[in-house]
């Protein structure tokens, strides 16, 4: 039998760590195939429907044959970019040039990955506080760069650590990647935080990349600020937003990079070589979302807040104290004292095997994530109550 030609993968692929979720996903799949009811809080995959006006517009646009061709521009049609600029103006009071300061991306994850290719040369350094969303770390490596990290915290520790990292890193870092509200830790900040960040990075000539994926998923009256609200932020930074969470359009893959005109132009140039942009009907439907469905984002945030309360209340009754987040669609929880001898992967396996509940081990989010797990608020309230009860029974077995 022909064995084929031996293939050697690139160094950048070989340097990627083993997929942390692999073992957990295998067990989850086997349990479900055996007919067991596994409650999956591990993957942050929204399960609520996209608002009806957006779906109707997609169905209408997809019937028009002229929308079946390649998109006119890989960086997005002008009418959608104009709507993004209007959204920034009404939501955060930020004036944006739709022609020069907006690029449409295939979700924020693709956009950020390609942006790093546009910005980083081999050996360049990016500062990424950890734990972090994996693409913030591994996207740098795939672009040929290196990550300099420090433990994520709030001010003043954050700025002391950032300043020290900038001073100690060789070569001098080129950019810093931040994300608030933060995935996985759910950490939130006020506008003053971004004001200090812009001041520091301007003095150090460092570019800021802000992943604002959870811009509107905020609770208890908290409103997340945009980096671009800071005067002069567009001169040293860009911000990624997405339709995935706020509008329940995760599978539609619609995101935007907004800010520094030179950086936006660089991303647009890269995208011109890699893809033809989003399917036109998706872009047209996204215009309707931004123009007519902004109230849906507030409704969805209320749904997640109610789910947060249900899950946190249930975990408290089970004796597991967790901090209630002010944003995102997650709960970031320290491993309970009764399981303090376990790693985050071991604890996640315990939850799956003894409680039939899947959670994400903190180890998957890099340094600083160990000793924690992340739970996604993607199930309805009834299922979350059930999950908390099953977790409580499993924890009692460990005492």
Coordinates of C-alpha atoms in Angstrom, one line a residue:
X1 CA 0.0 0.0 0.0
X2 CA 1.3 3.4 -0.9
X3 CA 2.4 5.2 2.3
X4 CA 2.4 8.6 0.7
X5 CA 4.9 11.4 1.0
X6 CA 6.0 12.2 4.6
X7 CA 4.8 15.7 5.5
X8 CA 6.5 18.0 8.0
X9 CA 4.3 20.6 9.4
X10 CA 5.6 24.2 9.9
X11 CA 7.4 25.2 13.1
X12 CA 4.6 27.6 13.9
X13 CA 2.0 24.7 13.9
X14 CA 4.3 22.3 15.8
X15 CA 4.8 24.9 18.5
X16 CA 1.1 25.1 19.3
X17 CA 0.3 23.4 22.6
X18 CA -1.9 20.3 22.7
X19 CA -5.6 21.1 22.6
X20 CA -6.6 21.3 26.3
X21 CA -10.3 20.5 25.5
X22 CA -9.5 17.4 23.6
X23 CA -9.9 14.9 26.4
X24 CA -12.9 16.7 27.8
X25 CA -14.6 16.8 24.4
X26 CA -14.0 13.1 23.8
X27 CA -15.6 12.1 27.1
X28 CA -18.5 14.5 26.5
X29 CA -19.1 13.0 23.1
X30 CA -19.0 9.5 24.4
X31 CA -21.4 10.3 27.2
X32 CA -23.9 11.8 24.8
X33 CA -23.6 8.9 22.4
X34 CA -24.4 6.6 25.4
X35 CA -27.7 8.6 25.9
X36 CA -26.5 10.7 28.9
X37 CA -27.7 14.3 29.3
X38 CA -24.6 16.4 29.5
X39 CA -25.1 20.1 30.3
X40 CA -22.4 22.0 28.3
X41 CA -21.2 25.2 30.0
X42 CA -17.8 24.7 28.5
X43 CA -18.0 26.4 25.1
X44 CA -19.2 30.0 24.9
X45 CA -21.5 29.3 22.0
X46 CA -24.7 31.5 22.2
X47 CA -27.8 29.4 21.8
X48 CA -30.5 32.1 21.5
X49 CA -32.0 33.0 18.1
X50 CA -30.9 35.9 15.9
X51 CA -33.5 38.6 16.0
X52 CA -36.2 38.1 13.3
X53 CA -35.7 41.4 11.4
X54 CA -32.1 40.4 10.7
X55 CA -33.2 36.9 9.4
X56 CA -35.9 38.4 7.2
X57 CA -33.4 40.8 5.6
X58 CA -30.9 38.0 5.0
X59 CA -33.7 35.9 3.3
X60 CA -34.7 38.8 1.1
X61 CA -31.1 39.7 0.2
X62 CA -30.1 36.1 -0.7
X63 CA -32.9 36.0 -3.3
X64 CA -31.1 38.7 -5.3
X65 CA -28.6 37.1 -7.7
X66 CA -26.4 40.1 -7.7
X67 CA -25.6 39.4 -4.1
X68 CA -24.3 35.9 -5.0
X69 CA -21.0 37.3 -6.4
X70 CA -17.8 38.1 -4.5
X71 CA -18.2 41.1 -2.3
X72 CA -17.1 44.4 -4.0
X73 CA -14.4 44.9 -1.3
X74 CA -12.7 42.5 1.1
X75 CA -12.9 45.1 3.8
X76 CA -16.7 45.5 3.7
X77 CA -19.3 47.3 1.7
X78 CA -19.4 51.0 2.3
X79 CA -23.0 51.1 3.6
X80 CA -22.1 48.6 6.4
X81 CA -19.0 50.6 7.3
X82 CA -21.1 53.8 7.4
X83 CA -23.5 52.0 9.8
X84 CA -20.7 51.0 12.0
X85 CA -19.5 54.6 12.2
X86 CA -23.0 55.8 13.1
X87 CA -23.2 53.1 15.8
X88 CA -20.0 54.3 17.3
X89 CA -21.3 57.9 17.2
X90 CA -24.6 57.1 18.9
X91 CA -23.3 54.4 21.4
X92 CA -20.0 56.0 22.6
X93 CA -19.9 59.5 21.1
X94 CA -17.0 58.6 18.9
X95 CA -16.6 60.1 15.4
X96 CA -15.4 57.6 12.9
X97 CA -14.5 57.9 9.2
X98 CA -16.2 54.9 7.6
X99 CA -13.9 55.0 4.6
X100 CA -10.6 55.1 6.4
X101 CA -11.2 54.0 10.0
X102 CA -13.4 50.9 9.6
X103 CA -12.8 47.4 8.2
X104 CA -15.3 44.6 8.3
X105 CA -13.9 41.2 9.4
X106 CA -15.1 37.6 9.4
X107 CA -15.7 37.8 13.2
X108 CA -13.2 39.5 15.5
X109 CA -11.1 36.3 15.8
X110 CA -10.3 36.3 12.1
X111 CA -9.7 40.1 12.1
X112 CA -7.4 40.0 15.1
X113 CA -5.4 37.0 13.6
X114 CA -4.9 38.8 10.3
X115 CA -4.1 42.1 12.0
X116 CA -1.2 40.4 13.8
X117 CA 0.1 39.3 10.4
X118 CA -0.2 42.8 9.2
X119 CA 1.7 44.3 12.2
X120 CA 4.3 41.7 13.4
X121 CA 7.6 40.7 11.9
X122 CA 9.5 37.6 13.1
X123 CA 10.7 38.2 16.7
X124 CA 8.5 41.2 17.4
X125 CA 7.0 41.3 20.9
X126 CA 3.3 41.8 21.9
X127 CA 2.3 42.3 25.5
X128 CA -0.7 40.2 26.5
X129 CA -1.9 40.1 30.1
X130 CA -2.9 36.6 31.1
X131 CA -5.1 34.6 31.4
X132 CA -6.3 35.5 27.9
X133 CA -8.5 34.4 25.1
X134 CA -6.3 31.9 23.2
X135 CA -6.1 33.8 19.9
X136 CA -4.6 36.8 21.8
X137 CA -1.6 34.6 22.7
X138 CA -1.3 32.1 19.9
X139 CA -2.2 34.5 17.1
X140 CA 1.0 36.4 18.0
X141 CA 3.0 33.1 17.7
X142 CA 1.4 32.2 14.4
X143 CA 2.4 35.7 13.1
X144 CA 6.0 35.0 14.0
X145 CA 6.0 37.1 17.2
X146 CA 6.6 36.5 20.9
X147 CA 4.4 37.2 23.8
X148 CA 5.5 39.1 26.9
X149 CA 2.9 38.6 29.7
X150 CA 2.0 39.6 33.2
X151 CA -0.9 38.6 35.5
X152 CA -4.1 40.4 34.6
X153 CA -5.3 42.8 37.3
X154 CA -7.0 46.1 37.7
X155 CA -5.2 49.4 38.4
X156 CA -2.8 50.4 39.9
X157 CA -1.1 46.9 39.6
X158 CA -1.9 46.6 35.9
X159 CA 0.0 49.7 35.0
X160 CA 2.9 48.9 37.2
X161 CA 3.2 45.5 35.6
X162 CA 2.7 46.9 32.1
X163 CA 5.4 49.6 32.6
X164 CA 7.8 47.0 34.0
X165 CA 7.1 44.6 31.1
X166 CA 7.7 47.3 28.5
X167 CA 11.0 48.3 30.1
X168 CA 12.2 44.7 30.5
X169 CA 11.3 43.2 27.2
X170 CA 13.9 42.8 24.4
X171 CA 13.2 43.8 21.7
X172 CA 10.9 46.6 22.7
X173 CA 7.2 45.5 22.5
X174 CA 5.3 46.7 19.4
X175 CA 1.8 46.4 20.8
X176 CA -0.4 45.5 23.8
X177 CA -3.6 43.4 23.5
X178 CA -6.3 44.0 26.0
X179 CA -10.0 43.0 26.2
X180 CA -12.7 44.4 28.6
X181 CA -15.1 43.0 29.5
X182 CA -12.6 40.2 29.7
X183 CA -12.9 36.6 28.5
X184 CA -12.3 34.5 30.5
X185 CA -12.0 36.4 33.8
X186 CA -15.0 38.7 33.2
X187 CA -12.9 41.6 34.6
X188 CA -14.4 45.1 33.7
X189 CA -12.9 48.6 33.8
X190 CA -14.1 52.2 33.8
X191 CA -13.1 54.8 31.2
X192 CA -10.4 56.1 33.5
X193 CA -8.5 52.8 32.9
X194 CA -8.4 53.5 29.2
X195 CA -7.3 57.1 29.8
X196 CA -4.3 55.8 31.7
X197 CA -3.6 53.1 29.2
X198 CA -3.6 55.6 26.3
X199 CA -1.4 58.0 28.2
X200 CA 1.2 55.3 29.0
X201 CA 1.2 53.7 25.5
X202 CA 1.4 57.1 23.8
X203 CA 4.5 57.9 25.9
X204 CA 6.0 54.5 25.0
X205 CA 5.0 54.6 21.3
X206 CA 3.1 51.3 21.8
X207 CA 0.0 50.4 19.7
X208 CA -3.1 49.3 21.7
X209 CA -5.4 46.6 20.3
X210 CA -8.6 46.3 22.2
X211 CA -10.9 43.3 21.8
X212 CA -14.4 44.6 22.6
X213 CA -16.4 41.5 21.9
X214 CA -18.6 41.8 24.9
X215 CA -19.3 45.5 24.5
X216 CA -23.1 45.3 25.3
X217 CA -23.3 42.2 27.5
X218 CA -23.1 44.1 30.8
X219 CA -25.1 43.9 34.0
X220 CA -26.4 45.7 37.1
X221 CA -26.4 49.1 35.3
X222 CA -22.7 48.9 34.3
X223 CA -21.9 50.2 30.8
X224 CA -18.6 49.2 29.3
X225 CA -16.5 52.0 27.8
X226 CA -14.9 52.0 24.4
X227 CA -11.2 52.6 24.2
X228 CA -11.9 55.0 21.4
X229 CA -13.8 57.3 23.7
X230 CA -10.5 58.5 25.0
X231 CA -9.3 61.6 23.1
X232 CA -6.4 60.7 20.8
X233 CA -7.0 56.9 21.2
X234 CA -7.5 56.5 17.4
X235 CA -3.9 57.8 17.0
X236 CA -2.4 54.8 18.8
X237 CA -5.1 52.1 18.9
X238 CA -7.7 50.0 17.2
X239 CA -10.8 48.3 18.6
X240 CA -12.5 45.1 17.5
X241 CA -16.3 44.7 18.0
X242 CA -18.5 41.9 16.9
X243 CA -22.2 41.1 16.2
X244 CA -21.7 37.6 17.6
X245 CA -22.8 38.1 21.2
X246 CA -24.9 41.3 21.4
X247 CA -27.0 40.3 18.4
X248 CA -26.8 36.5 18.7
X249 CA -25.1 36.3 15.3
X250 CA -22.2 34.1 16.3
X251 CA -22.4 31.8 13.3
X252 CA -22.8 34.7 10.9
X253 CA -19.2 35.7 11.6
X254 CA -19.5 39.5 11.4
X255 CA -16.9 41.8 13.1
X256 CA -15.2 45.1 12.7
X257 CA -11.9 46.8 13.4
X258 CA -12.2 50.5 14.1
X259 CA -9.6 53.1 14.8
X260 CA -6.1 54.1 13.6
X261 CA -6.4 54.7 9.8
X262 CA -2.9 53.2 9.0
X263 CA -3.6 50.0 11.0
X264 CA -7.1 49.6 9.4
X265 CA -5.5 50.1 6.0
X266 CA -2.9 47.4 6.8
X267 CA -5.6 45.0 7.8
X268 CA -7.6 45.7 4.7
X269 CA -4.5 45.0 2.5
X270 CA -3.9 41.7 4.2
X271 CA -7.5 40.7 3.9
X272 CA -7.4 41.5 0.2
X273 CA -4.9 38.7 -0.3
X274 CA -6.6 36.2 2.1
X275 CA -10.3 36.5 1.4
X276 CA -13.1 38.2 -0.6
X277 CA -14.9 39.4 2.5
X278 CA -18.3 38.5 3.9
X279 CA -21.1 37.1 1.9
X280 CA -23.1 40.1 0.7
X281 CA -26.5 39.2 2.1
X282 CA -24.9 38.8 5.6
X283 CA -23.4 42.3 5.3
X284 CA -26.8 43.7 4.2
X285 CA -28.6 42.0 7.1
X286 CA -26.0 43.4 9.5
X287 CA -26.9 46.9 8.4
X288 CA -30.5 46.2 9.5
X289 CA -29.1 44.8 12.8
X290 CA -27.2 48.0 13.6
X291 CA -29.9 50.3 12.3
X292 CA -33.0 48.8 13.8
X293 CA -32.2 46.1 16.4
X294 CA -30.0 47.9 18.9
X295 CA -32.7 47.3 21.6
X296 CA -32.1 43.6 21.1
X297 CA -28.7 43.9 22.6
X298 CA -30.1 45.2 25.8
X299 CA -32.7 42.5 25.9
X300 CA -30.0 39.8 25.4
X301 CA -27.9 41.3 28.2
X302 CA -30.9 41.1 30.5
X303 CA -31.2 37.4 29.6
X304 CA -27.6 36.7 30.5
X305 CA -27.9 38.7 33.8
X306 CA -30.9 36.5 34.8
X307 CA -28.9 33.4 33.9
X308 CA -25.9 34.6 35.9
X309 CA -28.1 35.1 39.0
X310 CA -29.6 31.6 38.6
X311 CA -26.2 29.9 38.3
X312 CA -24.5 31.9 41.0
X313 CA -27.4 31.4 43.4
X314 CA -27.3 27.7 42.8
X315 CA -23.6 27.4 43.2
X316 CA -23.8 29.4 46.5
X317 CA -26.4 27.0 47.8
X318 CA -24.0 24.2 46.9
X319 CA -21.3 25.8 49.0
X320 CA -19.2 27.1 46.1
X321 CA -18.7 30.9 46.4
X322 CA -18.2 32.6 43.0
X323 CA -17.9 36.3 42.1
X324 CA -20.8 37.7 40.1
X325 CA -19.6 39.2 36.8
X326 CA -20.6 42.7 35.6
X327 CA -20.2 41.6 32.0
X328 CA -19.6 38.9 29.4
X329 CA -21.5 35.6 29.1
X330 CA -19.4 33.7 31.6
X331 CA -18.7 33.0 35.3
X332 CA -15.0 32.7 36.2
X333 CA -14.8 30.6 39.4
X334 CA -11.9 29.4 41.6
X335 CA -11.8 25.7 42.1
X336 CA -13.6 24.9 45.4
X337 CA -11.6 24.3 48.6
X338 CA -12.7 20.7 48.7
X339 CA -10.9 20.1 45.3
X340 CA -7.9 22.3 46.0
X341 CA -5.5 19.5 45.2
X342 CA -6.8 19.2 41.6
X343 CA -5.7 20.9 38.5
X344 CA -8.3 22.8 36.4
X345 CA -8.3 20.0 33.9
X346 CA -8.7 17.3 36.6
X347 CA -11.6 19.3 38.2
X348 CA -13.3 19.8 34.8
X349 CA -13.1 16.0 34.2
X350 CA -14.6 15.5 37.7
X351 CA -17.5 17.8 36.9
X352 CA -18.1 15.9 33.6
X353 CA -17.8 12.5 35.1
X354 CA -19.7 13.0 38.4
X355 CA -22.1 15.9 37.6
X356 CA -22.5 15.5 33.8
X357 CA -21.7 19.2 33.5
X358 CA -19.0 20.4 31.1
X359 CA -16.9 23.4 32.1
X360 CA -13.8 25.0 30.6
X361 CA -10.5 24.5 32.5
X362 CA -8.6 27.7 33.2
X363 CA -5.5 26.1 31.9
X364 CA -6.9 26.6 28.4
X365 CA -6.4 30.3 28.8
X366 CA -2.7 30.3 29.5
X367 CA -0.7 31.4 32.5
X368 CA -2.8 32.6 35.3
X369 CA -5.8 30.5 34.3
X370 CA -4.9 27.5 36.4
X371 CA -6.9 27.0 39.6
X372 CA -10.0 28.4 37.9
X373 CA -12.8 27.2 35.5
X374 CA -15.0 29.1 33.2
X375 CA -18.8 28.4 32.9
X376 CA -20.7 29.8 30.0
X377 CA -24.3 31.1 30.5
X378 CA -25.5 29.5 27.3
X379 CA -28.3 27.3 28.8
X380 CA -31.7 28.4 29.9
X381 CA -32.5 29.1 33.5
X382 CA -34.0 25.6 34.1
X383 CA -30.9 23.9 32.8
X384 CA -28.6 26.1 34.8
X385 CA -30.5 25.3 38.0
X386 CA -30.2 21.6 37.1
X387 CA -26.5 22.1 36.5
X388 CA -26.0 23.8 39.8
X389 CA -27.8 20.9 41.7
X390 CA -25.7 18.3 39.9
X391 CA -22.5 20.2 40.7
X392 CA -23.6 20.4 44.3
X393 CA -24.1 16.7 44.6
X394 CA -20.7 16.0 43.0
X395 CA -18.9 18.4 45.4
X396 CA -20.5 16.7 48.4
X397 CA -18.9 13.5 47.3
X398 CA -15.5 15.2 47.6
X399 CA -16.0 16.4 51.2

